[in-house]
Coordinates of C-alpha atoms and ligand atoms in Angstrom, one line a residue:
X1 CA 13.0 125.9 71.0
X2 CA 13.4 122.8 73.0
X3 CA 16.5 120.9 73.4
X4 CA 16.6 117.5 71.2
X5 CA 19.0 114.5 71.2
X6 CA 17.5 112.8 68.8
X7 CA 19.9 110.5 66.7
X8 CA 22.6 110.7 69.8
X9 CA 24.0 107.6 71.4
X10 CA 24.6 108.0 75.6
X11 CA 26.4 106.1 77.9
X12 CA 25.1 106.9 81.5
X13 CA 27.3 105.1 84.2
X14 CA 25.5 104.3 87.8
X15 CA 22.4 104.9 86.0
X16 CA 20.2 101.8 88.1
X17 CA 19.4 104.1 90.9
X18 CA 18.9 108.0 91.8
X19 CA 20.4 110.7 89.9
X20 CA 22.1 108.1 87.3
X21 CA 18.5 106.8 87.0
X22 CA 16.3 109.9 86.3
X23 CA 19.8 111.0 84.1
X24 CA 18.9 108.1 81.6
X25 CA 15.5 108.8 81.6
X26 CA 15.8 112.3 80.9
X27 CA 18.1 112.0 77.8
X28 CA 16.3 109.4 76.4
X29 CA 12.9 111.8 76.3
X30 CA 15.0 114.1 74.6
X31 CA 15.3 111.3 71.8
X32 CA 19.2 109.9 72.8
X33 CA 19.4 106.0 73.0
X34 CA 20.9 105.2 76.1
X35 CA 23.7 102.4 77.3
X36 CA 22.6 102.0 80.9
X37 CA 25.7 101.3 82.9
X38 CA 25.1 99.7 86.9
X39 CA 27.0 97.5 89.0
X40 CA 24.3 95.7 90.0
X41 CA 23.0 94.4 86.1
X42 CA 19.2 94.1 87.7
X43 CA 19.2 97.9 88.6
X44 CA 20.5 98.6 85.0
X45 CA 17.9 96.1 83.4
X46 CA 14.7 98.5 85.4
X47 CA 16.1 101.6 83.8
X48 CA 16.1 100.0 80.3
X49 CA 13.2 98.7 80.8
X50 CA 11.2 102.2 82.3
X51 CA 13.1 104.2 79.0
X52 CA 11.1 101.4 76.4
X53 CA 8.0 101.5 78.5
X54 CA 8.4 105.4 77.9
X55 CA 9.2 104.3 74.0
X56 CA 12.6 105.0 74.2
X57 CA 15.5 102.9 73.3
X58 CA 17.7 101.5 75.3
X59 CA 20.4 98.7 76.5
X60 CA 21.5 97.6 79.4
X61 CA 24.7 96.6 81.0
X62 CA 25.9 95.5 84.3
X63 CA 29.7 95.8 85.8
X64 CA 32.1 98.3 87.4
X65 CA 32.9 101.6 86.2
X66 CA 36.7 101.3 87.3
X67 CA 37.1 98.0 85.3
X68 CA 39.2 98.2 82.0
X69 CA 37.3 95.2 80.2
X70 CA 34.1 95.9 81.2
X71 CA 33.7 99.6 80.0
X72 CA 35.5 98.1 76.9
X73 CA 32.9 95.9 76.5
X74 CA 30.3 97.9 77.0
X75 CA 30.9 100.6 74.7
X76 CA 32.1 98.2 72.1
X77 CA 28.5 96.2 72.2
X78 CA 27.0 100.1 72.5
X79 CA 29.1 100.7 69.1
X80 CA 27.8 97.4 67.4
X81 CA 24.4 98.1 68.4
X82 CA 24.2 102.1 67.4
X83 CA 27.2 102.4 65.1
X84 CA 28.2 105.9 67.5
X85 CA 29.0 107.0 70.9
X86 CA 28.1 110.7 71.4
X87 CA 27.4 111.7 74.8
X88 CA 29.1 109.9 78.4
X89 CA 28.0 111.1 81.4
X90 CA 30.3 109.8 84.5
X91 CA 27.8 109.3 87.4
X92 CA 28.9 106.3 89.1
X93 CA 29.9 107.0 92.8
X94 CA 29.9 105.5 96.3
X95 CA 30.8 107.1 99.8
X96 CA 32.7 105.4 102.5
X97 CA 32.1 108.3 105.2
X98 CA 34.1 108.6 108.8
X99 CA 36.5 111.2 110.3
X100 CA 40.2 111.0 108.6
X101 CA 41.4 109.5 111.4
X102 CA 39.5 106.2 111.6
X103 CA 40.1 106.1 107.6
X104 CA 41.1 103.0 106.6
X105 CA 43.1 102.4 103.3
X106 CA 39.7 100.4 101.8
X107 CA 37.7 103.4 102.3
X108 CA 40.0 105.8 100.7
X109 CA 40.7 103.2 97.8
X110 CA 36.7 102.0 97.0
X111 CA 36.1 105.9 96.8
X112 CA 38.4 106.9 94.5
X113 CA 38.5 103.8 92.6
X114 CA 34.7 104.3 91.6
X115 CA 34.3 107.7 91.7
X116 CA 37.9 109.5 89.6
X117 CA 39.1 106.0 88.0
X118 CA 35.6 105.3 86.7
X119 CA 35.4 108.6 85.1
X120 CA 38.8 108.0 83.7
X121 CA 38.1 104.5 82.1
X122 CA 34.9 105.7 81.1
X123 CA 35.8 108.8 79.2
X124 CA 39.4 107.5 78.0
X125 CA 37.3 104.5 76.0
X126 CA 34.7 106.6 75.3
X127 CA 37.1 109.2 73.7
X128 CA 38.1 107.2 70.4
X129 CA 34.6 107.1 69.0
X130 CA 34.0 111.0 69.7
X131 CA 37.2 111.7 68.1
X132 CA 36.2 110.2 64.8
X133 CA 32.8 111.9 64.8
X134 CA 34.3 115.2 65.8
X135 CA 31.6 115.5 68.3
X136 CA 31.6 114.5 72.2
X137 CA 30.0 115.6 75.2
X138 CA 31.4 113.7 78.3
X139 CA 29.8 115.3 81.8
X140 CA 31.0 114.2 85.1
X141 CA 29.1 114.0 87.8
X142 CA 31.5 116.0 90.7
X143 CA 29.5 117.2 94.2
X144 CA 29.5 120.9 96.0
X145 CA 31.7 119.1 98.5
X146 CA 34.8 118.6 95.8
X147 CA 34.5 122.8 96.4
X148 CA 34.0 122.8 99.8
X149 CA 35.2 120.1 101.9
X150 CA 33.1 117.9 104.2
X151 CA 33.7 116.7 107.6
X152 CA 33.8 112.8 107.9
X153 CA 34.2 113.2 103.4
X154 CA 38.2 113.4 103.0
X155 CA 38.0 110.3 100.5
X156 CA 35.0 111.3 98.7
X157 CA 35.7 115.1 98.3
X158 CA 39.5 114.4 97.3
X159 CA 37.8 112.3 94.6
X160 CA 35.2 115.1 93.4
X161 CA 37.6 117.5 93.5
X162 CA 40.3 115.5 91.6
X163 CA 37.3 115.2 89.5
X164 CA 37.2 118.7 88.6
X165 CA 40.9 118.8 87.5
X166 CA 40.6 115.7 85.2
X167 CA 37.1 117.7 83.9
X168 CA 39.3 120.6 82.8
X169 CA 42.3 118.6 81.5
X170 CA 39.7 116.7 79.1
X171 CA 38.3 119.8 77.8
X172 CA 41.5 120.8 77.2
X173 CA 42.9 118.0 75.6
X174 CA 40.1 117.5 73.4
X175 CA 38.3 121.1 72.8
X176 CA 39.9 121.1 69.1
X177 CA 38.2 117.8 68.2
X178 CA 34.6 119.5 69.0
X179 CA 34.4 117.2 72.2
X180 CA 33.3 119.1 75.4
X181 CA 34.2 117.8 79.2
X182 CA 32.3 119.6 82.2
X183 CA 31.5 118.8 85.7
X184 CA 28.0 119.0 87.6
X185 CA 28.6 119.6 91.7
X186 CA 25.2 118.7 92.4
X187 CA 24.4 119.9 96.4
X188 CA 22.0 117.5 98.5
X189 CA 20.0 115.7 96.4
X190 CA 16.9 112.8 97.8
X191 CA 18.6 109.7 96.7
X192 CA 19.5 106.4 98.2
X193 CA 23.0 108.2 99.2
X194 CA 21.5 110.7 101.4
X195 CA 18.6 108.7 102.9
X196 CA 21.1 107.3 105.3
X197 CA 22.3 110.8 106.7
X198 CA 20.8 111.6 110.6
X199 CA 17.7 113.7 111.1
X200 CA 20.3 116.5 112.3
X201 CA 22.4 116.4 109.5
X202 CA 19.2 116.6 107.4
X203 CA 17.7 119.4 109.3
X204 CA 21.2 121.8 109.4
X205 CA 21.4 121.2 106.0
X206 CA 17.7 122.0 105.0
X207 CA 18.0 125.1 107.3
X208 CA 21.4 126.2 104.5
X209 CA 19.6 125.5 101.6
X210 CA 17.8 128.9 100.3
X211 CA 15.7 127.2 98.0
X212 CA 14.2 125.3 100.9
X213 CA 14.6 121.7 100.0
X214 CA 16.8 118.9 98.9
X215 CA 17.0 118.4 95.2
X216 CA 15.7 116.1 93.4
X217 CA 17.2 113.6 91.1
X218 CA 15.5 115.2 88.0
X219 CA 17.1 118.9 89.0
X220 CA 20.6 117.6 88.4
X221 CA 19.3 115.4 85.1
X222 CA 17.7 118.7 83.4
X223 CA 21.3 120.3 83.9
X224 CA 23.2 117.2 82.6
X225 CA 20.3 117.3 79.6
X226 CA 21.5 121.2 78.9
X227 CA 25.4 120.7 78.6
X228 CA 24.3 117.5 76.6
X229 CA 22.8 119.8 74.5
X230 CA 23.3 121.7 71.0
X231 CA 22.8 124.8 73.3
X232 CA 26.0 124.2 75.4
X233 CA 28.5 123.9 72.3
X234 CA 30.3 126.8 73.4
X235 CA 30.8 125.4 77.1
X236 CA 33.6 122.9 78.3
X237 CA 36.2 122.6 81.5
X238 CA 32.9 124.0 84.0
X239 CA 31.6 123.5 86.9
X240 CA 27.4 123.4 86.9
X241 CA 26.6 123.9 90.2
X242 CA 22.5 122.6 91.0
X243 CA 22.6 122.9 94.7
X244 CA 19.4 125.7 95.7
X245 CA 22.0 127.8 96.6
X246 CA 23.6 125.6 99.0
X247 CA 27.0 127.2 98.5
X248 CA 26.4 130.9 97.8
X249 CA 27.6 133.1 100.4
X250 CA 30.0 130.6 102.1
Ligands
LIG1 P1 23.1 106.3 94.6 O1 23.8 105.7 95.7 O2 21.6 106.5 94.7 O3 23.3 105.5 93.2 C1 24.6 105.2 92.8 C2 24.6 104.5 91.5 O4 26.0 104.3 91.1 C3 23.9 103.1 91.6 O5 23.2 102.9 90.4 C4 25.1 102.2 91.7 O6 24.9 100.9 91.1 C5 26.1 102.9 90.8 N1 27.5 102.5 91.1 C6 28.2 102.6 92.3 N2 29.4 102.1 92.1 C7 29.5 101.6 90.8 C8 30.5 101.0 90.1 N3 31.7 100.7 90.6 N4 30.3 100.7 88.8 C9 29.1 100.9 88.3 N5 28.1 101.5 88.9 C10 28.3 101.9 90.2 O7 23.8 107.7 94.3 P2 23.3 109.1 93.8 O8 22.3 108.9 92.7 O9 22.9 109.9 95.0 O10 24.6 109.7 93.2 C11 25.0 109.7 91.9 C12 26.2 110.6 91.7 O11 25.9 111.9 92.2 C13 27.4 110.1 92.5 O12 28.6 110.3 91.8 C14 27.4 111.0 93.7 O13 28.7 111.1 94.3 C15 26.9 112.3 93.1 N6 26.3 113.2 94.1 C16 25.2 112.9 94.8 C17 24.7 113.8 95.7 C18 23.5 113.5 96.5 O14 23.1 114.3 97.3 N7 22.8 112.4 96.3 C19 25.3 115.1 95.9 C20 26.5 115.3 95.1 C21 27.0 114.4 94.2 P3 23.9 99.7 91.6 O15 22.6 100.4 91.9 O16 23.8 98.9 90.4 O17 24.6 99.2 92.8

């Protein structure tokens, strides 16, 4: 048995770099054609490109998550192109790290902008499609730290977290229509986002992990792949966590 996606239409958001990145590869080898979503419409343009090289299909899109016209847009030119909208995964996200008390209002608003009313423009436009097909998979990409806390993260793990809630209010909402809504909280994973963290905070961390190392992009994408799958029909309003075991014990 091996899981195919063939005749499924994806919209992967924050999918120019990183996890979003090897997320959009990874459906589209399962057969899915993918609507790559980026703010910056280059980054979005390399990912189409790398899913055709691979013989995939693909198209790409550039613009912000949070924005009402652009998603619009987006999934109405994904709609003229493939006639469906099957599978969204919610991946766009940005941190704006410092203690609480030097958090200004920007870095509280940027974070939750992208990272909860991204997901929420995403999936609410996202939603009409599934509902006519009576099928939908929408997975948002949430973080170990919406669970935990983080020092220097108040913005980013209130959005993660709040994540969570709107995960389980979706599958809720929309479980009789045959649409599922779950959450990945992926734990320290080699992207762009933690290249910047000190040596320190790289080392403590490694030293938690029991698996021994960071993840890597493609650990959280085979997850995202599974819930995407015909194999996870009988899953919605859960929390994947991919972290090497980050978490357990605490
Ligand atoms: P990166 O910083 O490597 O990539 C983020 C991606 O999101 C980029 O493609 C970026 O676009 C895109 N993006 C950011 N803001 C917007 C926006 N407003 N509209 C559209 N696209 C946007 O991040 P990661 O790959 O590391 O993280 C991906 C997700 O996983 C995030 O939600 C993050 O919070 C989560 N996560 C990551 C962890 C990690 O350890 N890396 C751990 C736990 C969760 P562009 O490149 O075009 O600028």
């Amino acid at each position: 048995m091996t899981i195919s996606l063939e005749g499924r239409v994806a919209l992967v958001t924050g999918a120019g770099r990183g996890i979003g990145k090897a997320v959009a590869l990874t459906l589209a080898h399962a057969g899915a054609q993918v609507a790559v979503l980026s703010r910056t419409e280059s980054n979005a343009q390399e990912t189409a490109h790398a899913i055709e090289q691979a013989g995939g299909h693909a198209l790409a899109f550039g613009g912000d998550v949070a924005e009402t016209t652009t998603v619009e847009s987006v999934i109405d030119q994904t709609l003229k192109h493939w006639q469906r909208l099957d599978i969204v995964v919610n991946n766009a996200g940005i941190t704006r790290d410092t203690l609480l008390l030097r958090m200004k209002d920007e870095d509280w608003d940027a974070v939750l902008q992208t990272n909860l009313k991204g997901a929420f423009v995403c999936s609410r436009a996202a939603l009409k499609p599934m509902m006519r097909q009576r099928w939908g998979r929408i997975v948002n990409i949430s973080s170990v730290v919406g669970l935990t806390g983080n020092v220097g993260q108040a913005n980013y793990a209130a959005s993660k977290a709040a994540l969570i809630a709107f995960t389980k209010t979706v599958a809720l909402e929309m479980g009789s229509r045959n649409i599922t809504c779950n959450a990945v909280a992926p734990g320290l994973i080699e992207t762009d986002m933690t290249q910047t963290l000190p040596e320190q905070v790289r080392e403590y961390a490694l030293q938690r992990i029991p698996l021994g190392r960071f993840g890597a992009p493609e650990d959280i994408a085979y997850g995202v792949l599974f819930l995407c799958s015909e194999f996870a029909s009988y899953i919605t309003g859960q929390v994947f966590i991919i972290d090497g075991g980050l978490t357990v014990g605490i």
